[in-house]
Coordinates of N, CA and C in Angstrom, one line a residue:
X620 N -18.8 -6.2 -11.7 CA -17.6 -5.5 -11.7 C -17.2 -5.2 -13.1
X621 N -16.3 -4.2 -13.2 CA -15.7 -3.8 -14.5 C -14.3 -3.4 -14.3
X622 N -13.5 -3.6 -15.3 CA -12.0 -3.3 -15.2 C -11.5 -2.8 -16.5
X623 N -10.7 -1.8 -16.5 CA -10.1 -1.2 -17.7 C -8.6 -1.2 -17.5
X624 N -7.9 -1.8 -18.4 CA -6.4 -1.8 -18.4 C -5.9 -1.3 -19.8
X625 N -4.8 -0.5 -19.7 CA -4.2 0.0 -20.9 C -2.7 0.1 -20.7
X626 N -2.0 -0.2 -21.7 CA -0.5 -0.1 -21.7 C -0.2 0.7 -22.9
X627 N -0.2 2.1 -22.8 CA 0.0 2.9 -24.0 C 1.4 2.8 -24.6
X628 N 2.4 2.5 -23.7 CA 3.8 2.3 -24.2 C 4.3 1.1 -23.3
X629 N 5.5 0.7 -23.7 CA 6.2 -0.4 -22.9 C 6.5 0.0 -21.5
X630 N 6.6 1.3 -21.2 CA 6.9 1.8 -19.9 C 5.7 2.1 -19.0
X631 N 4.6 2.4 -19.6 CA 3.4 2.9 -18.8 C 2.3 1.9 -18.8
X632 N 1.6 1.8 -17.6 CA 0.4 0.9 -17.5 C -0.6 1.7 -16.7
X633 N -1.9 1.7 -17.2 CA -3.0 2.4 -16.5 C -4.1 1.4 -16.2
X634 N -4.8 1.6 -15.1 CA -5.8 0.6 -14.7 C -6.9 1.4 -14.0
X635 N -8.1 1.0 -14.2 CA -9.3 1.5 -13.4 C -10.2 0.3 -13.2
X636 N -10.9 0.3 -12.1 CA -11.9 -0.8 -11.8 C -12.9 -0.3 -10.9
X637 N -14.1 -1.0 -10.9 CA -15.2 -0.7 -10.0 C -16.0 -2.0 -9.8
X638 N -16.5 -2.2 -8.7 CA -17.3 -3.4 -8.4 C -18.1 -3.3 -7.2
X639 N -19.1 -4.2 -7.0 CA -19.9 -4.3 -5.9 C -19.7 -5.7 -5.2
X640 N -19.3 -5.7 -4.0 CA -19.1 -6.9 -3.2 C -20.2 -7.1 -2.3
X641 N -21.0 -8.2 -2.4 CA -22.1 -8.5 -1.5 C -21.6 -9.2 -0.3
X642 N -21.8 -8.5 0.9 CA -21.4 -9.1 2.2 C -20.0 -9.7 2.3
X643 N -19.0 -8.8 2.0 CA -17.6 -9.4 2.0 C -17.0 -9.7 3.4
X644 N -17.6 -9.1 4.5 CA -17.0 -9.2 5.8 C -17.9 -10.1 6.7
X645 N -17.4 -11.2 7.2 CA -18.2 -12.1 8.0 C -18.7 -11.4 9.3
X646 N -17.9 -10.5 9.8 CA -18.4 -9.8 11.0 C -19.6 -8.8 10.8
X647 N -19.8 -8.4 9.5 CA -20.8 -7.5 9.2 C -21.6 -8.1 7.9
X648 N -22.3 -9.2 8.1 CA -22.9 -9.8 6.9 C -24.0 -9.0 6.2
X649 N -24.5 -7.9 6.9 CA -25.6 -7.1 6.3 C -25.0 -5.9 5.6
X650 N -23.7 -5.8 5.4 CA -23.0 -4.7 4.8 C -22.3 -5.2 3.5
X651 N -22.7 -4.5 2.4 CA -22.0 -4.8 1.1 C -21.1 -3.6 0.9
X652 N -20.3 -3.7 -0.2 CA -19.3 -2.6 -0.5 C -19.2 -2.3 -1.9
X653 N -19.2 -1.0 -2.3 CA -18.8 -0.6 -3.6 C -17.3 -0.4 -3.5
X654 N -16.5 -0.8 -4.5 CA -15.1 -0.6 -4.5 C -14.7 0.0 -5.9
X655 N -13.8 1.0 -5.8 CA -13.3 1.6 -7.0 C -11.8 1.7 -6.8
X656 N -11.1 1.7 -7.9 CA -9.6 1.8 -7.9 C -9.1 2.3 -9.2
X657 N -7.9 2.9 -9.1 CA -7.2 3.4 -10.3 C -5.7 3.4 -10.0
X658 N -4.9 3.2 -11.0 CA -3.5 3.2 -10.8 C -2.8 3.6 -12.1
X659 N -1.7 4.3 -11.9 CA -0.7 4.6 -13.0 C 0.6 4.1 -12.6
X660 N 1.2 3.3 -13.5 CA 2.5 2.7 -13.1 C 3.5 2.9 -14.3
X661 N 4.8 3.1 -13.9 CA 5.8 3.3 -14.9 C 7.0 2.5 -14.5
X662 N 7.6 1.8 -15.5 CA 8.8 1.1 -15.3 C 9.8 1.4 -16.4
X663 N 11.0 1.7 -16.1 CA 12.0 2.0 -17.1 C 13.4 1.4 -16.7
X664 N 14.3 1.3 -17.6 CA 15.6 0.9 -17.3 C 16.3 2.0 -16.5
X665 N 17.4 1.6 -15.8 CA 18.2 2.6 -15.0 C 19.6 2.2 -15.1
X666 N 20.4 3.1 -15.7 CA 21.8 2.8 -15.9 C 22.0 1.6 -16.8
X667 N 23.0 0.8 -16.6 CA 23.3 -0.3 -17.5 C 22.6 -1.6 -17.1
X668 N 22.3 -1.8 -15.8 CA 21.6 -3.0 -15.4 C 20.5 -2.9 -14.4
X669 N 20.1 -1.6 -14.1 CA 19.1 -1.4 -13.1 C 17.7 -1.2 -13.7
X670 N 16.7 -0.9 -12.8 CA 15.4 -0.7 -13.3 C 14.7 0.2 -12.2
X671 N 13.8 1.1 -12.7 CA 13.1 2.0 -11.9 C 11.6 1.9 -12.1
X672 N 10.9 1.5 -11.0 CA 9.5 1.3 -11.1 C 8.8 2.2 -10.1
X673 N 7.7 2.8 -10.5 CA 6.9 3.7 -9.6 C 5.4 3.5 -9.9
X674 N 4.6 3.8 -8.9 CA 3.2 3.6 -9.0 C 2.5 4.6 -8.2
X675 N 1.3 5.1 -8.7 CA 0.4 5.9 -7.9 C -0.9 5.2 -8.0
X676 N -1.5 4.9 -6.8 CA -2.6 4.0 -6.7 C -3.7 4.6 -5.8
X677 N -4.9 4.6 -6.3 CA -6.0 5.2 -5.5 C -7.1 4.0 -5.3
X678 N -7.6 4.0 -4.2 CA -8.7 3.0 -3.9 C -9.7 3.6 -3.0
X679 N -10.9 3.1 -3.1 CA -12.0 3.6 -2.2 C -13.0 2.5 -2.0
X680 N -13.5 2.4 -0.8 CA -14.6 1.5 -0.4 C -15.8 2.4 0.1
X681 N -17.0 2.0 -0.3 CA -18.2 2.7 0.1 C -19.1 1.6 0.7
X682 N -19.2 1.5 2.0 CA -20.1 0.5 2.6 C -21.6 0.9 2.3
X683 N -22.3 -0.2 2.1 CA -23.8 0.0 1.9 C -24.5 -0.9 3.0
X684 N -25.0 -0.3 4.0 CA -25.7 -1.0 5.1 C -27.2 -0.9 4.9
X685 N -27.8 -2.0 4.8 CA -29.3 -2.1 4.7 C -29.8 -1.2 3.6
X686 N -29.1 -1.2 2.5 CA -29.5 -0.5 1.3 C -29.1 1.0 1.3
X687 N -28.5 1.5 2.4 CA -28.1 2.9 2.5 C -26.6 3.1 2.3
X688 N -26.2 3.9 1.3 CA -24.8 4.2 1.1 C -24.2 5.0 2.2
X689 N -23.0 4.6 2.7 CA -22.3 5.3 3.7 C -21.2 6.2 3.1
X690 N -20.5 7.0 3.8 CA -19.5 7.8 3.2 C -18.3 7.0 2.7
X691 N -17.7 7.5 1.6 CA -16.6 6.8 1.0 C -15.3 6.8 1.8
X692 N -14.6 5.7 1.9 CA -13.3 5.7 2.6 C -12.3 5.6 1.6
X693 N -11.4 6.6 1.5 CA -10.4 6.7 0.4 C -9.0 6.2 0.9
X694 N -8.2 5.9 -0.1 CA -6.8 5.6 0.2 C -6.0 5.9 -1.0
X695 N -4.7 6.3 -0.7 CA -3.8 6.6 -1.8 C -2.4 6.1 -1.4
X696 N -1.7 5.5 -2.4 CA -0.4 5.0 -2.2 C 0.5 5.5 -3.3
X697 N 1.6 6.0 -3.0 CA 2.7 6.4 -4.0 C 3.9 5.6 -3.6
X698 N 4.5 4.9 -4.6 CA 5.7 4.1 -4.2 C 6.6 4.1 -5.4
X699 N 7.9 3.9 -5.0 CA 8.9 3.8 -6.0 C 10.0 2.8 -5.6
X700 N 10.6 2.1 -6.6 CA 11.5 1.1 -6.3 C 12.7 1.3 -7.3
X701 N 13.8 1.6 -6.9 CA 15.0 1.8 -7.7 C 16.0 0.8 -7.6
X702 N 16.1 -0.1 -8.5 CA 17.1 -1.2 -8.6 C 18.3 -0.6 -9.3
X703 N 19.3 -0.3 -8.5 CA 20.5 0.5 -9.0 C 21.3 -0.3 -10.0
X704 N 21.5 -1.6 -9.7 CA 22.4 -2.4 -10.5 C 22.1 -3.9 -10.6
X705 N 20.9 -4.3 -10.2 CA 20.6 -5.7 -10.2 C 20.9 -6.4 -8.9
X706 N 21.5 -5.7 -7.9 CA 21.8 -6.2 -6.6 C 21.4 -5.3 -5.5
X707 N 21.5 -4.0 -5.7 CA 21.2 -3.0 -4.7 C 19.9 -2.2 -5.1
X708 N 19.0 -2.2 -4.1 CA 17.7 -1.6 -4.4 C 17.4 -0.6 -3.2
X709 N 16.9 0.6 -3.6 CA 16.3 1.5 -2.6 C 14.9 1.7 -3.0
X710 N 14.0 1.9 -1.9 CA 12.6 2.0 -2.2 C 11.9 2.9 -1.2
X711 N 10.8 3.4 -1.5 CA 10.0 4.3 -0.6 C 8.6 4.2 -0.9
X712 N 7.8 4.5 0.1 CA 6.3 4.4 0.0 C 5.7 5.4 0.9
X713 N 4.7 6.1 0.3 CA 3.8 7.1 1.0 C 2.4 6.5 1.0
X714 N 1.8 6.4 2.1 CA 0.4 5.8 2.2 C -0.5 6.7 3.0
X715 N -1.7 7.0 2.5 CA -2.7 7.7 3.3 C -4.0 6.9 3.1
X716 N -4.7 6.6 4.3 CA -5.9 5.9 4.2 C -6.9 6.4 5.3
X717 N -8.1 6.3 5.0 CA -9.2 6.6 5.9 C -9.8 5.4 6.5
X718 N -9.9 5.3 7.8 CA -10.5 4.2 8.5 C -11.5 4.7 9.5
X719 N -12.5 3.9 9.8 CA -13.5 4.2 10.8 C -13.0 3.8 12.2
X720 N -13.6 4.4 13.2 CA -13.3 4.1 14.6 C -13.6 2.6 14.9
X721 N -14.7 2.1 14.2 CA -15.0 0.7 14.3 C -13.9 -0.2 13.8
X722 N -13.4 0.1 12.6 CA -12.3 -0.7 12.1 C -11.0 -0.6 12.9
X723 N -10.8 0.5 13.5 CA -9.6 0.7 14.3 C -9.8 0.3 15.8
X724 N -11.0 -0.1 16.2 CA -11.4 -0.5 17.5 C -11.0 0.7 18.5
X725 N -11.4 1.9 18.2 CA -11.1 3.1 19.0 C -12.2 3.2 20.1
X726 N -11.8 3.0 21.4 CA -12.8 3.1 22.4 C -13.4 4.6 22.6
X727 N -14.7 4.7 22.9 CA -15.2 6.0 23.1 C -15.5 6.9 21.9
X728 N -15.3 6.4 20.7 CA -15.6 7.2 19.5 C -16.8 6.5 18.8
X729 N -17.6 7.4 18.2 CA -18.7 6.8 17.4 C -18.1 5.8 16.3
X730 N -18.8 4.7 16.1 CA -18.3 3.7 15.2 C -18.0 4.2 13.8
X731 N -18.8 5.2 13.3 CA -18.6 5.7 12.0 C -17.7 6.9 11.8
X732 N -17.1 7.3 13.0 CA -16.1 8.4 12.9 C -14.9 8.0 12.1
X733 N -14.5 8.9 11.1 CA -13.4 8.5 10.2 C -12.1 9.2 10.6
X734 N -11.0 8.5 10.4 CA -9.7 9.0 10.8 C -8.8 8.9 9.5
X735 N -7.9 9.9 9.3 CA -6.9 9.8 8.2 C -5.6 9.4 8.8
X736 N -5.0 8.3 8.3 CA -3.7 7.8 8.8 C -2.7 7.8 7.7
X737 N -1.5 8.2 8.0 CA -0.5 8.3 6.9 C 0.8 7.6 7.4
X738 N 1.5 7.1 6.5 CA 2.9 6.5 6.8 C 3.8 6.8 5.6
X739 N 5.1 6.9 6.0 CA 6.2 7.1 5.0 C 7.2 6.0 5.4
X740 N 7.6 5.2 4.4 CA 8.6 4.2 4.7 C 9.7 4.3 3.6
X741 N 10.9 4.0 4.0 CA 12.0 3.9 3.0 C 12.9 2.7 3.4
X742 N 13.5 2.1 2.4 CA 14.3 0.9 2.7 C 15.4 0.7 1.7
X743 N 16.2 -0.3 2.0 CA 17.3 -0.7 1.1 C 17.4 -2.2 1.2
X744 N 17.7 -2.9 0.1 CA 18.1 -4.3 0.1 C 19.3 -4.6 -0.8
X745 N 20.0 -5.6 -0.4 CA 21.2 -6.0 -1.2 C 21.1 -7.5 -1.4
X746 N 21.1 -7.9 -2.7 CA 21.1 -9.3 -3.0 C 22.5 -9.8 -2.8
X747 N 22.7 -10.8 -2.0 CA 24.0 -11.3 -1.6 C 24.5 -12.4 -2.5
X748 N 23.7 -13.4 -2.8 CA 24.1 -14.5 -3.7 C 23.0 -15.3 -4.2
X749 N 23.2 -16.2 -5.1 CA 22.2 -17.2 -5.6 C 22.6 -18.6 -5.2
X750 N 21.7 -19.4 -4.8 CA 21.9 -20.8 -4.6 C 20.9 -21.5 -5.5
X751 N 21.4 -22.2 -6.5 CA 20.6 -22.8 -7.6 C 19.7 -21.8 -8.2
X752 N 18.4 -21.8 -8.0 CA 17.5 -20.9 -8.6 C 16.9 -20.0 -7.6
X753 N 17.6 -19.7 -6.5 CA 17.1 -18.9 -5.4 C 18.0 -17.8 -5.1
X754 N 17.4 -16.6 -5.0 CA 18.2 -15.4 -4.6 C 18.1 -15.0 -3.2
X755 N 19.2 -14.8 -2.5 CA 19.2 -14.4 -1.1 C 19.6 -13.0 -0.9
X756 N 18.8 -12.2 -0.2 CA 19.1 -10.8 0.0 C 18.9 -10.4 1.5
X757 N 19.5 -9.3 1.9 CA 19.2 -8.8 3.3 C 18.8 -7.3 3.0
X758 N 18.0 -6.8 4.0 CA 17.5 -5.5 3.8 C 17.1 -4.9 5.1
X759 N 16.8 -3.6 5.1 CA 16.3 -2.9 6.2 C 15.2 -1.8 5.7
X760 N 14.3 -1.6 6.6 CA 13.2 -0.6 6.3 C 12.8 0.2 7.5
X761 N 12.7 1.5 7.4 CA 12.2 2.3 8.4 C 10.9 3.0 8.0
X762 N 10.1 3.2 9.1 CA 8.7 3.8 8.8 C 8.4 4.8 9.9
X763 N 7.7 5.8 9.5 CA 7.1 6.8 10.4 C 5.7 7.0 10.0
X764 N 4.8 7.0 11.0 CA 3.4 7.2 10.7 C 2.9 8.6 11.3
X765 N 1.7 9.0 10.9 CA 1.1 10.1 11.5 C -0.4 9.8 11.7
X766 N -0.8 9.9 13.0 CA -2.2 9.7 13.3 C -2.8 11.0 13.8
X767 N -4.1 11.2 13.7 CA -4.7 12.4 14.2 C -4.6 12.5 15.7
X768 N -4.8 13.7 16.2 CA -4.7 14.0 17.6 C -5.7 13.1 18.4
X769 N -6.9 12.8 17.8 CA -7.9 12.0 18.5 C -7.5 10.6 18.7
X770 N -6.5 10.1 18.0 CA -6.0 8.7 18.1 C -4.8 8.6 19.0
X771 N -4.2 9.8 19.4 CA -3.0 9.7 20.2 C -3.1 8.9 21.5
X772 N -4.2 9.0 22.2 CA -4.4 8.2 23.4 C -4.4 6.7 23.1
X773 N -4.9 6.3 21.9 CA -5.0 4.9 21.6 C -3.6 4.4 21.1
X774 N -2.9 5.2 20.3 CA -1.6 4.8 19.8 C -0.4 5.1 20.7
X775 N -0.7 6.1 21.7 CA 0.4 6.5 22.6 C 1.3 7.5 22.0
X776 N 1.1 7.9 20.8 CA 1.9 8.9 20.1 C 1.2 9.3 18.8
X777 N 1.6 10.5 18.3 CA 1.1 10.9 17.0 C 1.9 10.4 15.9
X778 N 3.1 10.0 16.2 CA 4.1 9.5 15.1 C 4.7 8.2 15.5
X779 N 3.9 7.1 15.3 CA 4.5 5.8 15.6 C 5.7 5.5 14.6
X780 N 6.7 4.8 15.1 CA 7.9 4.5 14.4 C 8.0 3.0 14.2
X781 N 8.7 2.6 13.1 CA 8.9 1.2 13.0 C 10.2 1.0 12.2
X782 N 10.9 -0.1 12.5 CA 12.1 -0.5 11.8 C 12.2 -2.0 11.7
X783 N 12.7 -2.4 10.5 CA 12.8 -3.9 10.3 C 14.1 -4.2 9.6
X784 N 14.7 -5.3 10.0 CA 15.8 -5.9 9.3 C 15.3 -7.2 8.8
X785 N 15.6 -7.6 7.6 CA 15.0 -8.8 7.1 C 15.9 -9.6 6.1
X786 N 15.6 -10.9 6.0 CA 16.3 -11.8 5.0 C 15.2 -12.1 4.0
X787 N 15.5 -11.9 2.7 CA 14.6 -12.2 1.6 C 15.1 -13.4 0.9
X788 N 14.2 -14.4 0.6 CA 14.5 -15.6 -0.2 C 13.4 -15.6 -1.2
X789 N 13.9 -15.6 -2.5 CA 12.9 -15.7 -3.6 C 13.5 -16.4 -4.8
X790 N 12.6 -16.8 -5.8 CA 13.2 -17.4 -7.0 C 14.1 -16.4 -7.7
X791 N 15.2 -16.9 -8.2 CA 16.1 -16.0 -9.0 C 15.6 -15.7 -10.4

């Protein structure tokens, strides 16, 4: 494997990597994978006490079965996290990934058929208080997905929805 990291300024970080994983999945011991990835990240101050961090991340897996390379499975994530004032944070994420029918356990589809899946999520959290060296926050997150027409029977919809309310406990 090989990895390249660069931080051209205090706000920017760049990364690229590539590697070969020999038999990483116990269910498919005869399949190895090439993996590549790249990311661009930026973090800067916001207002008097906030911070804004964003990232664009690309990753790809290429299965190699019995020495034969298979098609590349791509994924892309774009996310941003805006800490408004040290207590209130809004965030969002856009994800797109390719998966095979085998990985998704789709009945009646060829195992190597690929599907593109997308999700968009947005959320908010508020830090309530500190106890000793622990920060307590509450938050909520909503998500909507988009699946191809061919997966609608499996998922029951083309646009699955999700919503979560959570309690976060972390070191302060």
